[in-house]
mmCIF file of C-alpha atoms and ligand atoms in Angstrom:
data_model
loop_
_atom_site.group_PDB
_atom_site.id
_atom_site.type_symbol
_atom_site.label_atom_id
_atom_site.label_comp_id
_atom_site.label_asym_id
_atom_site.label_seq_id
_atom_site.Cartn_x
_atom_site.Cartn_y
_atom_site.Cartn_z
ATOM 1 C CA MET L 136 -7.810 21.302 -28.137
ATOM 2 C CA ILE L 137 -9.857 22.038 -25.039
ATOM 3 C CA LEU L 138 -9.604 25.375 -23.222
ATOM 4 C CA ARG L 139 -10.494 25.559 -19.531
ATOM 5 C CA TYR L 140 -10.202 28.476 -17.119
ATOM 6 C CA GLU L 141 -10.541 29.240 -13.432
ATOM 7 C CA HIS L 142 -10.463 32.319 -11.266
ATOM 8 C CA ILE L 143 -7.693 32.738 -8.660
ATOM 9 C CA GLU L 144 -7.316 35.311 -5.912
ATOM 10 C CA LEU L 145 -3.724 36.386 -5.245
ATOM 11 C CA ARG L 146 -3.145 38.060 -1.868
ATOM 12 C CA LEU L 147 -0.518 40.798 -1.662
ATOM 13 C CA ARG L 148 2.091 40.875 1.099
ATOM 14 C CA HIS L 149 1.536 44.618 1.492
ATOM 15 C CA THR L 150 -1.343 46.800 0.324
ATOM 16 C CA PHE L 151 -0.162 47.878 -3.143
ATOM 17 C CA THR L 152 -0.648 51.583 -3.857
ATOM 18 C CA ILE L 153 0.137 53.561 -6.989
ATOM 19 C CA THR L 154 -1.216 56.954 -8.071
ATOM 20 C CA ARG L 155 -4.416 55.350 -9.405
ATOM 21 C CA GLY L 156 -5.377 53.551 -6.181
ATOM 22 C CA SER L 157 -4.748 50.709 -3.730
ATOM 23 C CA ARG L 158 -5.364 46.981 -3.652
ATOM 24 C CA ASP L 159 -4.845 43.994 -1.340
ATOM 25 C CA VAL L 160 -5.665 41.220 -3.791
ATOM 26 C CA ALA L 161 -5.361 40.557 -7.513
ATOM 27 C CA ASN L 162 -8.146 38.588 -9.162
ATOM 28 C CA ASN L 163 -6.578 36.693 -12.037
ATOM 29 C CA VAL L 164 -7.640 33.888 -14.352
ATOM 30 C CA ILE L 165 -5.670 30.692 -15.033
ATOM 31 C CA VAL L 166 -6.150 29.095 -18.460
ATOM 32 C CA ARG L 167 -5.399 25.480 -19.350
ATOM 33 C CA ILE L 168 -5.274 24.168 -22.906
ATOM 34 C CA ASP L 169 -5.379 20.365 -23.149
ATOM 35 C CA HIS L 170 -4.295 18.548 -26.267
ATOM 36 C CA ASP L 171 -2.780 15.151 -26.916
ATOM 37 C CA GLY L 172 -2.136 14.418 -23.251
ATOM 38 C CA ILE L 173 -0.287 17.687 -22.588
ATOM 39 C CA THR L 174 -1.659 20.702 -20.704
ATOM 40 C CA GLY L 175 -0.379 24.189 -21.449
ATOM 41 C CA ILE L 176 -0.934 26.770 -18.702
ATOM 42 C CA GLY L 177 -1.526 30.502 -19.097
ATOM 43 C CA GLU L 178 -2.637 33.433 -16.962
ATOM 44 C CA ALA L 179 -4.639 36.627 -17.381
ATOM 45 C CA ALA L 180 -4.049 39.504 -14.954
ATOM 46 C CA PRO L 181 -6.881 41.881 -15.912
ATOM 47 C CA SER L 182 -6.282 45.594 -15.311
ATOM 48 C CA GLY L 183 -8.919 48.197 -14.530
ATOM 49 C CA ARG L 184 -6.676 50.731 -16.273
ATOM 50 C CA TYR L 185 -7.563 48.931 -19.508
ATOM 51 C CA ASP L 186 -11.248 48.284 -18.594
ATOM 52 C CA GLU L 187 -10.626 44.641 -17.788
ATOM 53 C CA SER L 188 -11.867 42.464 -14.926
ATOM 54 C CA PRO L 189 -12.087 38.714 -14.232
ATOM 55 C CA SER L 190 -15.582 38.781 -15.755
ATOM 56 C CA THR L 191 -14.435 40.464 -18.989
ATOM 57 C CA VAL L 192 -11.695 37.827 -19.216
ATOM 58 C CA ALA L 193 -14.181 34.980 -18.652
ATOM 59 C CA ALA L 194 -16.599 36.479 -21.185
ATOM 60 C CA PHE L 195 -13.837 36.691 -23.791
ATOM 61 C CA LEU L 196 -12.464 33.198 -23.106
ATOM 62 C CA SER L 197 -15.967 31.683 -23.312
ATOM 63 C CA LYS L 198 -16.134 32.760 -26.982
ATOM 64 C CA ILE L 199 -13.030 30.790 -27.944
ATOM 65 C CA ASP L 200 -13.491 27.488 -29.794
ATOM 66 C CA LEU L 201 -10.145 25.810 -30.546
ATOM 67 C CA SER L 202 -11.679 22.620 -31.950
ATOM 68 C CA ARG L 203 -11.157 23.853 -35.518
ATOM 69 C CA PHE L 204 -7.351 23.935 -35.124
ATOM 70 C CA ARG L 205 -5.006 20.970 -35.455
ATOM 71 C CA ASP L 206 -2.658 21.641 -32.524
ATOM 72 C CA PRO L 207 -0.980 24.538 -30.624
ATOM 73 C CA PHE L 208 1.884 24.708 -33.137
ATOM 74 C CA GLY L 209 -0.492 26.691 -35.352
ATOM 75 C CA LEU L 210 0.122 29.793 -33.216
ATOM 76 C CA GLU L 211 -0.174 32.314 -36.039
ATOM 77 C CA GLU L 212 -3.575 31.088 -37.204
ATOM 78 C CA ILE L 213 -4.911 30.504 -33.704
ATOM 79 C CA LEU L 214 -3.889 33.939 -32.423
ATOM 80 C CA ARG L 215 -5.236 35.629 -35.557
ATOM 81 C CA TYR L 216 -8.581 33.916 -34.871
ATOM 82 C CA VAL L 217 -8.509 34.962 -31.197
ATOM 83 C CA GLU L 218 -7.849 38.545 -32.321
ATOM 84 C CA THR L 219 -11.059 38.512 -34.422
ATOM 85 C CA LEU L 220 -13.147 37.772 -31.300
ATOM 86 C CA GLY L 221 -12.893 41.321 -29.972
ATOM 87 C CA GLN L 222 -10.754 44.406 -29.546
ATOM 88 C CA GLY L 223 -8.760 45.034 -26.371
ATOM 89 C CA ASN L 224 -9.023 42.141 -23.897
ATOM 90 C CA PHE L 225 -5.236 41.899 -23.978
ATOM 91 C CA SER L 226 -4.857 39.959 -20.730
ATOM 92 C CA ALA L 227 -7.379 37.345 -21.902
ATOM 93 C CA LYS L 228 -5.551 37.074 -25.233
ATOM 94 C CA ALA L 229 -2.235 36.803 -23.379
ATOM 95 C CA SER L 230 -3.521 33.902 -21.276
ATOM 96 C CA VAL L 231 -4.284 31.904 -24.428
ATOM 97 C CA ASP L 232 -0.962 32.802 -26.056
ATOM 98 C CA ILE L 233 0.964 31.813 -22.914
ATOM 99 C CA ALA L 234 -0.845 28.463 -22.585
ATOM 100 C CA LEU L 235 -0.171 27.651 -26.250
ATOM 101 C CA HIS L 236 3.529 28.451 -25.817
ATOM 102 C CA ASP L 237 3.727 26.360 -22.649
ATOM 103 C CA TRP L 238 2.152 23.437 -24.519
ATOM 104 C CA ILE L 239 4.644 23.769 -27.384
ATOM 105 C CA GLY L 240 7.621 23.824 -25.013
ATOM 106 C CA LYS L 241 6.288 20.810 -23.133
ATOM 107 C CA ARG L 242 5.712 18.878 -26.343
ATOM 108 C CA LEU L 243 9.256 19.666 -27.547
ATOM 109 C CA GLY L 244 10.676 19.006 -24.079
ATOM 110 C CA ILE L 245 12.552 22.330 -23.958
ATOM 111 C CA PRO L 246 12.076 25.639 -22.151
ATOM 112 C CA LEU L 247 10.868 28.551 -24.266
ATOM 113 C CA TRP L 248 14.148 30.457 -23.887
ATOM 114 C CA ARG L 249 15.816 27.594 -25.730
ATOM 115 C CA TYR L 250 12.986 27.404 -28.281
ATOM 116 C CA TRP L 251 13.726 31.060 -29.127
ATOM 117 C CA GLY L 252 17.498 30.521 -29.251
ATOM 118 C CA LEU L 253 18.287 32.631 -26.176
ATOM 119 C CA ASP L 254 21.032 32.421 -23.562
ATOM 120 C CA ASP L 255 19.701 32.051 -20.011
ATOM 121 C CA ARG L 256 22.837 33.691 -18.617
ATOM 122 C CA ARG L 257 21.712 36.979 -20.212
ATOM 123 C CA ALA L 258 18.543 37.131 -18.098
ATOM 124 C CA PRO L 259 18.660 40.550 -16.391
ATOM 125 C CA VAL L 260 18.339 41.299 -12.695
ATOM 126 C CA THR L 261 14.759 42.281 -11.933
ATOM 127 C CA SER L 262 13.763 45.231 -9.825
ATOM 128 C CA LEU L 263 11.528 44.905 -6.772
ATOM 129 C CA THR L 264 8.629 47.373 -6.618
ATOM 130 C CA ILE L 265 8.088 49.663 -3.648
ATOM 131 C CA GLY L 266 4.528 51.025 -3.735
ATOM 132 C CA ILE L 267 3.402 54.381 -2.368
ATOM 133 C CA ASP L 268 3.117 54.250 1.415
ATOM 134 C CA THR L 269 3.783 55.979 4.718
ATOM 135 C CA PRO L 270 7.473 56.661 5.495
ATOM 136 C CA GLU L 271 7.380 53.958 8.220
ATOM 137 C CA THR L 272 6.026 51.280 5.898
ATOM 138 C CA ILE L 273 8.393 52.303 3.100
ATOM 139 C CA GLN L 274 11.300 51.904 5.513
ATOM 140 C CA GLN L 275 10.025 48.450 6.469
ATOM 141 C CA LYS L 276 9.612 47.448 2.799
ATOM 142 C CA VAL L 277 13.099 48.662 1.902
ATOM 143 C CA HIS L 278 14.573 46.646 4.783
ATOM 144 C CA GLU L 279 12.646 43.572 3.595
ATOM 145 C CA ALA L 280 14.050 44.203 0.103
ATOM 146 C CA SER L 281 17.645 44.541 1.298
ATOM 147 C CA SER L 282 18.841 41.604 -0.826
ATOM 148 C CA TYR L 283 17.515 43.214 -4.030
ATOM 149 C CA PRO L 284 20.046 45.401 -5.873
ATOM 150 C CA ILE L 285 17.396 47.318 -7.866
ATOM 151 C CA LEU L 286 14.263 48.988 -6.495
ATOM 152 C CA LYS L 287 11.432 50.358 -8.609
ATOM 153 C CA VAL L 288 9.768 53.120 -6.656
ATOM 154 C CA LYS L 289 6.226 54.273 -7.326
ATOM 155 C CA LEU L 290 5.870 58.061 -7.318
ATOM 156 C CA GLY L 291 3.319 60.571 -8.628
ATOM 157 C CA THR L 292 2.308 62.053 -5.263
ATOM 158 C CA ALA L 293 2.834 65.277 -3.315
ATOM 159 C CA ASP L 294 5.385 63.370 -1.191
ATOM 160 C CA ASP L 295 7.692 62.206 -3.982
ATOM 161 C CA ARG L 296 10.813 63.866 -2.583
ATOM 162 C CA ASP L 297 10.178 62.490 0.917
ATOM 163 C CA ILE L 298 9.705 58.975 -0.464
ATOM 164 C CA ILE L 299 13.027 59.030 -2.331
ATOM 165 C CA ALA L 300 14.839 60.700 0.578
ATOM 166 C CA THR L 301 13.505 58.019 2.953
ATOM 167 C CA ILE L 302 14.734 55.231 0.689
ATOM 168 C CA ARG L 303 18.089 56.871 -0.043
ATOM 169 C CA SER L 304 18.699 57.297 3.686
ATOM 170 C CA ILE L 305 18.736 53.511 4.141
ATOM 171 C CA THR L 306 20.007 52.006 0.874
ATOM 172 C CA LYS L 307 22.466 52.537 -1.944
ATOM 173 C CA ALA L 308 20.465 50.215 -4.220
ATOM 174 C CA THR L 309 19.800 51.302 -7.803
ATOM 175 C CA ILE L 310 16.519 53.221 -7.913
ATOM 176 C CA ARG L 311 14.168 53.343 -10.885
ATOM 177 C CA VAL L 312 11.051 55.485 -10.658
ATOM 178 C CA ASP L 313 7.558 54.874 -12.016
ATOM 179 C CA ALA L 314 5.276 57.920 -11.894
ATOM 180 C CA ASN L 315 2.325 56.013 -13.412
ATOM 181 C CA GLU L 316 1.112 59.156 -15.305
ATOM 182 C CA GLY L 317 1.038 61.014 -11.984
ATOM 183 C CA TRP L 318 2.766 64.293 -12.883
ATOM 184 C CA ARG L 319 0.168 66.512 -14.436
ATOM 185 C CA SER L 320 2.177 69.291 -16.074
ATOM 186 C CA ARG L 321 5.449 69.151 -17.987
ATOM 187 C CA GLU L 322 6.920 71.761 -15.638
ATOM 188 C CA GLU L 323 6.123 69.587 -12.606
ATOM 189 C CA ALA L 324 7.590 66.560 -14.373
ATOM 190 C CA LEU L 325 10.767 68.473 -15.340
ATOM 191 C CA ASP L 326 11.245 69.760 -11.822
ATOM 192 C CA LYS L 327 10.799 66.273 -10.336
ATOM 193 C CA ILE L 328 13.039 64.528 -12.871
ATOM 194 C CA LEU L 329 15.918 67.014 -12.501
ATOM 195 C CA TRP L 330 15.761 66.457 -8.741
ATOM 196 C CA LEU L 331 15.633 62.658 -9.228
ATOM 197 C CA GLU L 332 18.762 62.926 -11.388
ATOM 198 C CA SER L 333 20.527 64.567 -8.456
ATOM 199 C CA GLN L 334 19.544 61.520 -6.375
ATOM 200 C CA GLY L 335 21.125 59.085 -8.807
ATOM 201 C CA VAL L 336 17.870 57.606 -10.109
ATOM 202 C CA GLU L 337 18.510 55.446 -13.193
ATOM 203 C CA PHE L 338 15.373 56.189 -15.245
ATOM 204 C CA VAL L 339 11.749 57.227 -14.969
ATOM 205 C CA GLU L 340 8.756 55.401 -16.301
ATOM 206 C CA GLN L 341 5.624 57.140 -17.622
ATOM 207 C CA PRO L 342 6.149 60.617 -16.117
ATOM 208 C CA MET L 343 2.913 62.037 -17.535
ATOM 209 C CA PRO L 344 -0.494 60.805 -18.771
ATOM 210 C CA ALA L 345 -0.404 58.357 -21.670
ATOM 211 C CA GLY L 346 -1.621 60.802 -24.318
ATOM 212 C CA CYS L 347 0.767 63.678 -23.445
ATOM 213 C CA LEU L 348 3.351 62.635 -26.028
ATOM 214 C CA GLU L 349 4.278 66.170 -27.106
ATOM 215 C CA ASP L 350 4.905 67.204 -23.505
ATOM 216 C CA ILE L 351 6.970 64.077 -22.884
ATOM 217 C CA ALA L 352 9.019 64.708 -26.048
ATOM 218 C CA TRP L 353 9.673 68.245 -24.738
ATOM 219 C CA LEU L 354 10.699 66.775 -21.395
ATOM 220 C CA ARG L 355 13.018 64.302 -23.086
ATOM 221 C CA GLY L 356 14.944 67.191 -24.633
ATOM 222 C CA LYS L 357 15.570 68.719 -21.201
ATOM 223 C CA VAL L 358 16.552 65.754 -19.006
ATOM 224 C CA HIS L 359 19.417 63.285 -19.069
ATOM 225 C CA MET L 360 17.897 60.100 -17.725
ATOM 226 C CA PRO L 361 15.989 57.759 -20.029
ATOM 227 C CA LEU L 362 12.188 58.035 -20.165
ATOM 228 C CA VAL L 363 10.393 54.703 -20.480
ATOM 229 C CA ALA L 364 6.852 54.349 -21.858
ATOM 230 C CA ASP L 365 4.382 52.125 -20.041
ATOM 231 C CA GLU L 366 0.779 53.370 -20.174
ATOM 232 C CA SER L 367 1.591 55.149 -23.490
ATOM 233 C CA ILE L 368 2.232 51.844 -25.248
ATOM 234 C CA SER L 369 0.345 48.605 -25.527
ATOM 235 C CA THR L 370 1.104 46.735 -28.758
ATOM 236 C CA LEU L 371 3.544 46.667 -31.650
ATOM 237 C CA ALA L 372 1.499 49.251 -33.559
ATOM 238 C CA ASP L 373 2.149 51.842 -30.808
ATOM 239 C CA ILE L 374 5.934 51.847 -31.117
ATOM 240 C CA TYR L 375 6.099 54.341 -33.957
ATOM 241 C CA LYS L 376 3.771 56.687 -32.028
ATOM 242 C CA VAL L 377 6.002 56.844 -28.936
ATOM 243 C CA LYS L 378 9.478 56.609 -30.396
ATOM 244 C CA ASP L 379 10.110 60.370 -30.413
ATOM 245 C CA ALA L 380 8.844 60.875 -26.863
ATOM 246 C CA PHE L 381 10.564 58.007 -25.066
ATOM 247 C CA ASP L 382 13.929 56.271 -24.888
ATOM 248 C CA GLY L 383 12.483 52.875 -24.062
ATOM 249 C CA ILE L 384 9.297 50.850 -23.706
ATOM 250 C CA ASN L 385 7.905 48.676 -20.934
ATOM 251 C CA ILE L 386 6.453 45.578 -22.579
ATOM 252 C CA LYS L 387 3.941 43.606 -20.541
ATOM 253 C CA LEU L 388 2.338 40.402 -21.767
ATOM 254 C CA MET L 389 -0.969 41.554 -20.240
ATOM 255 C CA LYS L 390 -0.932 44.788 -22.277
ATOM 256 C CA CYS L 391 0.219 43.434 -25.611
ATOM 257 C CA GLY L 392 -1.599 40.091 -25.795
ATOM 258 C CA GLY L 393 1.175 37.605 -25.111
ATOM 259 C CA LEU L 394 4.613 36.255 -25.873
ATOM 260 C CA ARG L 395 4.332 36.278 -29.642
ATOM 261 C CA GLU L 396 3.447 39.988 -29.780
ATOM 262 C CA ALA L 397 6.047 40.778 -27.096
ATOM 263 C CA LEU L 398 8.767 39.118 -29.157
ATOM 264 C CA LYS L 399 7.799 41.214 -32.200
ATOM 265 C CA MET L 400 7.798 44.364 -30.047
ATOM 266 C CA ILE L 401 11.261 43.637 -28.655
ATOM 267 C CA HIS L 402 12.740 43.439 -32.131
ATOM 268 C CA ALA L 403 10.830 46.471 -33.408
ATOM 269 C CA ALA L 404 11.885 48.564 -30.407
ATOM 270 C CA LYS L 405 15.524 47.605 -30.863
ATOM 271 C CA ALA L 406 15.295 48.470 -34.558
ATOM 272 C CA ALA L 407 13.926 51.891 -33.541
ATOM 273 C CA GLY L 408 16.894 52.379 -31.196
ATOM 274 C CA MET L 409 14.779 52.034 -28.058
ATOM 275 C CA LYS L 410 15.575 50.256 -24.803
ATOM 276 C CA VAL L 411 13.409 47.300 -23.831
ATOM 277 C CA MET L 412 12.004 46.666 -20.396
ATOM 278 C CA LEU L 413 9.884 43.634 -19.551
ATOM 279 C CA GLY L 414 7.267 44.397 -16.916
ATOM 280 C CA CYS L 415 4.296 42.736 -15.302
ATOM 281 C CA MET L 416 1.055 43.183 -13.388
ATOM 282 C CA ILE L 417 0.405 41.402 -10.085
ATOM 283 C CA GLU L 418 0.778 37.891 -11.486
ATOM 284 C CA SER L 419 1.426 34.387 -10.221
ATOM 285 C CA SER L 420 4.501 32.446 -11.301
ATOM 286 C CA VAL L 421 2.652 31.519 -14.504
ATOM 287 C CA GLY L 422 2.693 35.025 -15.990
ATOM 288 C CA ILE L 423 6.070 35.922 -14.488
ATOM 289 C CA SER L 424 7.740 32.719 -15.725
ATOM 290 C CA ALA L 425 6.331 33.375 -19.184
ATOM 291 C CA ALA L 426 7.828 36.872 -19.390
ATOM 292 C CA ALA L 427 11.068 35.644 -17.808
ATOM 293 C CA GLN L 428 11.543 33.248 -20.735
ATOM 294 C CA LEU L 429 11.931 36.329 -22.970
ATOM 295 C CA SER L 430 14.038 38.277 -20.515
ATOM 296 C CA PRO L 431 17.470 37.477 -22.020
ATOM 297 C CA LEU L 432 16.404 39.889 -24.803
ATOM 298 C CA ALA L 433 15.537 42.739 -22.426
ATOM 299 C CA ASP L 434 17.680 45.620 -21.168
ATOM 300 C CA TYR L 435 15.661 45.912 -17.954
ATOM 301 C CA ALA L 436 13.316 43.572 -16.103
ATOM 302 C CA ASP L 437 10.568 44.398 -13.663
ATOM 303 C CA LEU L 438 9.226 40.900 -13.152
ATOM 304 C CA ASP L 439 8.415 40.813 -9.468
ATOM 305 C CA GLY L 440 4.623 40.225 -9.397
ATOM 306 C CA ASN L 441 5.059 36.739 -7.965
ATOM 307 C CA VAL L 442 7.265 37.865 -5.077
ATOM 308 C CA LEU L 443 4.753 40.533 -4.025
ATOM 309 C CA ILE L 444 2.095 37.877 -3.290
ATOM 310 C CA VAL L 445 1.853 35.399 -0.402
ATOM 311 C CA ASN L 446 -0.217 32.592 -1.973
ATOM 312 C CA ASP L 447 1.371 31.859 -5.349
ATOM 313 C CA PRO L 448 -0.305 28.616 -6.523
ATOM 314 C CA PHE L 449 2.571 27.889 -8.915
ATOM 315 C CA ASP L 450 6.313 27.399 -8.783
ATOM 316 C CA GLY L 451 8.330 28.567 -11.776
ATOM 317 C CA VAL L 452 11.212 30.934 -12.461
ATOM 318 C CA ARG L 453 13.217 31.521 -9.307
ATOM 319 C CA ASN L 454 14.123 34.984 -8.137
ATOM 320 C CA ASP L 455 17.565 34.824 -6.510
ATOM 321 C CA ARG L 456 18.140 38.255 -4.967
ATOM 322 C CA GLY L 457 16.691 39.801 -8.113
ATOM 323 C CA ARG L 458 18.414 37.475 -10.543
ATOM 324 C CA LEU L 459 15.914 35.572 -12.700
ATOM 325 C CA VAL L 460 16.997 31.940 -12.712
ATOM 326 C CA LEU L 461 15.816 30.139 -15.841
ATOM 327 C CA THR L 462 15.947 26.355 -15.791
ATOM 328 C CA ASP L 463 15.833 23.497 -18.291
ATOM 329 C CA ARG L 464 12.252 22.650 -17.353
ATOM 330 C CA ALA L 465 10.024 22.588 -20.436
ATOM 331 C CA GLY L 466 7.699 25.356 -21.601
ATOM 332 C CA LEU L 467 7.295 28.133 -19.050
ATOM 333 C CA GLY L 468 9.451 26.112 -16.646
ATOM 334 C CA LEU L 469 6.659 25.510 -14.144
ATOM 335 C CA ASN L 470 7.143 22.786 -11.559
ATOM 336 C CA SER L 471 4.060 20.625 -11.680
HETATM 337 MG MG1 MG J 628 4.630 51.206 -14.990
#
C-alpha cells in the first residue's frame, strides 16, 4: 500500500464567519492510498480550533508506512498503528481512515452505506449554514438558500437577536442555531435560548465553552430545546463525559478520526439515549460524501461543506435541496 497526499485550497462562496473568526479559503489535504490497482481517496480538513494546519497534517502523514500491512481490509490493525504515531491529529487520521474505506468499497464494488447495511432512503435532510454577517449579506444568503428547508445559523455575537429576526422576517425554514461556545455565562445562554425557543428554533449547538459542562447541565434543566455538543466532544471516549450536559452530539469525521470511530460513536450515543448529528468542516465532496455514507444512522445532518465552496475538485454525494442523495457508486460514491 502506497500513501500519497496533496494540498488543496478550497475557496468559499462567502467569507465564512463564526465567533472565533473569519475565513475565505480552507486549506485541506487530499490523501490517496494505492493498492492492487485501486486508489482509495480521503481528505483532511485541519482545524485551528484543534491546533491543526495543512503542515501538521503533512507532518503526521509523512510518518505513516503502510508497507507492513497486507491490504486495506485490515482496518483495525492499520488504524491502531496510525493511532500510535501521535495524539490528536484527528483530521490527518480521518483522511487515512476515509481513503481505506473508499478502497474497500471500490474493491467490493459497493457503496459504503450498503457495506454497513444501511438504507439510503433514511439519509436525513442536511441543513445549510448561514455564517455571521451584516444584515444585508444575511438576507442575500437566506435568499440564495431558499430551496433549503433547514438553516443552521451561527450565533454567539451581540447581534444574535437581530440575526434571527432578519432571517425569520424572510423565511419559515427550520432554524437550528450554533453558538460555537460564544455565550460566556450561563445566564446569558439561558436568556438567549429562551428567546430562541419563542422564535421556533429547533435546537442549539454548543451554547457555552467546551469545558463548561456543569453550566450546560444547569442550562439543560431550564430549557426545552435539545442542546447538542460539538466542541465539547471529539471521540468515543468523550461521550460519557457529556451525556449529562447535552441531549445530542455532533460527530465530525475530522474531530473523531474517521468513519470507523464515527460508527462506534453513533452506536454509543444511541445507547446513552442521545441524539446523533453528523457535521463537517469546510470540506470538498470527499469528506462530505464520506460522512453522508453514514447519514442514514443520524437524526440530524449538517453536511454542507461542499456546497459552501466554489471550486470543489470532486463530485460525490448530491445535495438536492438539502436532501443527501446516495448512489450505488462504490466506496464514497465519488465520480472519477
Ligand atoms: Mg458546531
